[in-house]
Amino acid sequence: MAEDKYFSAIERVDVEPQKVKRLEKTLEDLKVEEEVFDQYTLMTLYELSRRGYLDGLMGFVKTGKEANVARGVRGDELVAVKLYRVATSDFRRMWRYIRGDPRFHRIGRKRHQIVYAWAEKEFKNLARAYEAGVRCPEPIAHMNNVLIMEFIGDDEGNPYPLIKDYPPEDEETAEEVFWGILEDYRRMYRRAELVHGDLSEYNILYGGDGDYRIIDFSQGVLLDHPLAEELLLRDIRNVTNFFTRLGVDTPPIDELVEEIRG
Ligand SMILES: Nc1ncnc2c1ncn2[C@@H]1O[C@H](COP(=O)(O)OP(=O)(O)OP(=O)(O)O)[C@@H](O)[C@H]1O
Ligand SMILES: [Mg+2]
């Protein structure tokens, strides 16, 4: 299975006070508010770095209620580090998606178990999509509530903006991006047997000149999931509506969906 190519693990990490102290000191130097990390997250980062997947953190790209995304360094490359917050996650919503997913039928009902499964699901979905040729960040590693992937942005560490804030520069480029995304969706559906589940102008990064990436695969489900059809339709509707507003001449949504299903 394509997704097994990448390191992904849910492992117990023991909190070792000296290590936590040392990490907290590093974070202090970076002026990271430490309340965004609990001690288990710190130990998970420590484990990932011990295994060679991360050499350091360089501040946050985005902090949210459920997840924070940080800039990380690995060798001489930037990586994106997505950290799910265990305490403030809406694990009931997560459970609705995980419940119907045979990949996770054995997980327990504790809050942290659900959040870890959610992160694992996002990572596995991303790996499947990437291996199917979808334009998305390259997956690097997952452990517990932490995901590491390719950083999508410029060399100075600025992430590409969301396409909603920085739309393609002219109608021709917009049309090219629209059809690129639909082609990606077809690959995702046919080769990866996956539905994105949260596709819209809020989860597409755009760097200009037609260069886009699809992100945030956490709500993705496999085709046999009870929500798959509904999510497929919503995804295609969102994307089509957005590009229609940009002036792209888009075909009817049911035709596009048929084309994807094949
Ligand atoms: N691989 C990446 N490279 C660069 N920036 C990224 C990457 N992944 C995510 N980001 C940045 O972090 C933001 C949030 O990421 P994402 O959409 O995956 O999380 P989210 O759970 O939807 O968060 P929220 O719901 O708060 O937007 C993105 O809008 C983008 O700015
Ligand atoms: Mg998002």
XYZ file of C-alpha atoms and ligand atoms in Angstrom:
294
model
C 0.000 0.000 0.000
C 1.319 3.403 -1.036
C 0.622 4.926 2.339
C 2.916 2.448 4.112
C 5.940 3.951 2.384
C 6.047 6.758 4.931
C 6.779 6.673 8.636
C 3.543 6.744 10.614
C 3.186 5.617 14.217
C 1.028 5.941 17.272
C 3.331 5.302 20.171
C 3.335 5.894 23.852
C 5.858 8.555 24.717
C 7.094 8.829 28.270
C 7.437 12.341 29.532
C 11.019 12.826 30.648
C 11.219 16.053 32.628
C 14.783 17.005 31.577
C 13.954 16.558 27.891
C 10.759 18.512 28.260
C 12.670 21.276 30.014
C 15.225 21.423 27.254
C 12.532 21.601 24.575
C 10.627 24.234 26.490
C 13.809 26.282 26.642
C 14.203 26.031 22.845
C 10.607 27.059 22.376
C 11.099 29.972 24.742
C 14.041 31.106 22.636
C 11.751 30.967 19.624
C 9.130 32.914 21.565
C 6.604 30.168 21.041
C 3.815 30.333 23.567
C 4.283 27.047 25.280
C 0.639 26.532 26.079
C 0.187 25.427 22.464
C 2.206 22.326 23.289
C 1.384 19.874 25.989
C 4.149 17.669 27.329
C 3.121 14.675 25.216
C 3.345 16.797 22.094
C 6.798 17.953 23.153
C 7.905 14.359 23.664
C 6.423 13.378 20.305
C 8.415 16.171 18.634
C 11.448 14.961 20.509
C 10.909 11.406 19.201
C 10.430 12.621 15.642
C 13.633 14.593 15.825
C 15.519 11.663 17.385
C 14.455 9.595 14.383
C 15.702 12.188 11.947
C 12.424 13.643 10.695
C 12.852 17.083 12.227
C 15.802 19.224 13.268
C 14.060 22.261 14.698
C 11.111 24.613 14.684
C 11.052 28.163 13.356
C 7.821 29.694 14.517
C 4.207 29.283 13.514
C 2.514 29.740 10.173
C -0.944 29.499 11.656
C -2.435 28.813 15.055
C -5.994 27.591 15.265
C -8.392 26.036 17.718
C -7.836 22.482 16.521
C -4.439 22.522 14.891
C -1.336 24.694 14.703
C 0.982 24.669 11.727
C 4.634 25.456 12.333
C 7.637 25.905 10.104
C 10.163 23.185 10.765
C 13.644 22.539 9.514
C 14.943 19.226 8.338
C 18.509 19.307 7.069
C 18.562 22.318 4.791
C 14.890 22.112 3.907
C 11.821 23.710 5.362
C 9.002 21.418 6.374
C 5.488 22.077 7.601
C 4.625 20.625 11.007
C 0.926 20.295 11.751
C 0.140 19.735 15.401
C -3.339 18.787 16.526
C -4.358 20.073 19.924
C -5.712 17.282 22.007
C -7.518 19.346 24.634
C -9.563 21.598 22.336
C -10.328 19.307 19.416
C -13.895 18.588 18.433
C -13.439 14.862 18.821
C -17.148 14.158 18.392
C -17.004 15.511 14.850
C -13.780 13.553 14.263
C -15.474 10.423 15.488
C -18.249 10.718 12.863
C -15.652 10.423 10.120
C -13.487 7.810 11.813
C -16.417 5.573 12.770
C -17.195 4.572 9.190
C -13.552 4.065 8.237
C -12.410 0.434 8.272
C -8.807 1.603 8.688
C -9.655 2.688 12.222
C -12.195 0.167 13.429
C -10.035 -0.848 16.364
C -9.321 2.483 17.986
C -10.626 3.360 21.438
C -12.991 6.162 22.371
C -10.659 8.252 24.495
C -10.128 11.837 23.382
C -6.407 11.457 22.662
C -6.959 8.185 20.785
C -9.462 9.853 18.494
C -7.220 12.862 17.870
C -4.241 10.589 17.122
C -6.375 8.553 14.718
C -7.495 11.789 13.077
C -3.890 12.858 12.487
C -3.025 9.393 11.205
C -5.994 9.515 8.854
C -4.902 12.883 7.470
C -1.383 11.588 6.958
C -2.502 8.372 5.244
C -4.909 10.274 3.010
C -2.171 12.711 2.072
C 0.179 9.824 1.261
C -2.424 8.115 -0.925
C -3.184 11.342 -2.763
C 0.488 12.185 -3.226
C 1.280 8.726 -4.549
C -1.642 9.009 -6.965
C -0.055 12.131 -8.452
C -2.244 14.782 -6.839
C -0.626 18.231 -6.432
C -0.339 18.266 -2.651
C 2.527 18.492 -0.127
C 4.807 15.469 0.001
C 4.220 13.536 3.222
C 7.261 13.021 5.472
C 6.241 11.497 8.799
C 3.444 11.130 11.325
C 3.547 10.354 15.014
C 0.621 10.686 17.421
C -0.885 14.170 16.935
C 1.969 15.512 14.785
C 2.316 15.445 10.980
C 5.373 16.508 9.021
C 5.133 17.329 5.326
C 6.707 19.370 2.578
C 6.508 23.122 3.196
C 4.554 24.887 0.450
C 5.892 28.400 0.181
C 8.799 30.564 -0.847
C 12.440 30.235 0.247
C 11.995 32.843 2.970
C 9.517 30.619 4.757
C 6.354 32.443 3.743
C 3.647 29.911 2.964
C 1.750 30.307 -0.284
C -1.463 32.220 0.421
C -4.883 30.620 0.220
C -6.261 30.827 -3.292
C -9.299 32.695 -1.913
C -7.011 35.589 -0.875
C -4.740 35.414 -3.878
C -6.714 34.179 -6.868
C -5.128 33.390 -10.250
C -4.047 36.553 -12.044
C -6.196 36.245 -15.176
C -9.054 34.159 -16.538
C -6.810 31.946 -18.588
C -4.693 30.984 -15.575
C -7.846 30.517 -13.504
C -9.180 28.110 -16.109
C -5.913 26.181 -16.147
C -5.948 25.848 -12.352
C -9.623 24.813 -12.355
C -9.029 21.971 -14.809
C -5.832 21.000 -12.998
C -7.750 20.597 -9.760
C -10.450 18.516 -11.457
C -7.800 16.284 -12.989
C -6.269 15.919 -9.510
C -9.662 15.005 -8.136
C -10.060 12.325 -10.762
C -6.699 10.807 -9.857
C -7.553 11.001 -6.190
C -10.890 9.288 -6.780
C -9.796 6.650 -9.251
C -6.249 5.816 -8.203
C -6.290 6.624 -4.505
C -10.005 5.750 -4.077
C -10.291 8.785 -1.869
C -12.616 11.771 -1.523
C -11.029 14.943 -0.109
C -14.016 15.916 2.015
C -13.123 19.565 2.667
C -12.078 20.924 -0.693
C -12.680 24.611 -1.285
C -10.767 27.865 -1.811
C -9.825 27.580 1.907
C -7.739 24.454 1.374
C -5.904 25.315 -1.824
C -2.620 27.233 -1.612
C -1.604 29.335 -4.577
C 1.836 30.696 -5.400
C 1.138 32.451 -8.706
C 1.740 31.339 -12.313
C -0.725 28.485 -12.037
C 1.201 26.867 -9.179
C -1.298 25.473 -6.641
C -1.375 22.727 -3.999
C -4.323 21.013 -2.367
C -3.935 20.705 1.433
C -5.785 19.539 4.540
C -6.815 15.933 3.875
C -8.021 15.342 7.423
C -11.679 14.950 6.439
C -10.918 12.658 3.522
C -12.661 9.288 3.366
C -12.312 6.199 1.205
C -14.940 5.573 -1.460
C -16.843 2.967 0.534
C -17.392 5.354 3.456
C -21.066 6.263 4.029
C -20.247 9.994 3.634
C -18.204 9.633 0.413
C -20.882 10.545 -2.142
C -22.135 13.551 -0.229
C -18.594 14.875 0.283
C -17.629 14.335 -3.364
C -20.582 16.403 -4.483
C -19.867 19.160 -1.966
C -16.176 19.322 -2.919
C -16.902 19.671 -6.626
C -19.641 22.205 -5.955
C -17.308 24.344 -3.811
C -14.523 24.347 -6.371
C -16.849 24.988 -9.301
C -18.641 27.854 -7.562
C -15.356 29.505 -6.679
C -13.998 29.362 -10.234
C -17.333 30.442 -11.692
C -17.069 33.580 -9.543
C -13.626 34.156 -11.050
C -15.196 34.166 -14.490
C -14.310 30.630 -15.606
C -16.896 29.057 -17.880
C -17.601 25.891 -15.867
C -19.710 22.906 -16.969
C -22.688 21.743 -14.837
C -21.644 20.089 -11.572
C -23.318 16.735 -12.246
C -21.373 16.419 -15.497
C -18.121 17.042 -13.660
C -19.008 14.525 -10.972
C -19.883 11.915 -13.612
C -16.581 12.564 -15.314
C -14.731 11.943 -12.040
C -16.650 8.777 -11.270
C -16.036 7.550 -14.817
N 2.291 22.053 3.806
C 2.080 23.328 4.126
N 2.963 24.291 3.731
C 2.756 25.580 4.059
N 1.707 26.019 4.778
C 0.800 25.120 5.199
C 0.937 23.740 4.899
N -0.110 23.084 5.443
C -0.860 24.016 6.047
N -0.332 25.242 5.915
C -0.859 26.517 6.450
O -1.608 26.271 7.623
C -2.983 26.597 7.425
C -3.889 25.575 8.102
O -3.655 24.301 7.563
P -4.826 23.261 7.330
O -5.824 23.795 6.385
O -4.190 21.964 7.020
O -5.413 23.163 8.802
P -6.880 23.383 9.353
O -7.084 22.309 10.334
O -7.855 23.577 8.261
O -6.791 24.692 10.126
P -7.948 25.769 10.104
O -9.260 25.023 10.132
O -7.682 26.527 11.354
O -7.735 26.538 8.819
C -3.145 26.657 5.917
O -4.172 27.508 5.543
C -1.803 27.163 5.460
O -1.706 28.562 5.631
Mg -7.875 24.002 6.297
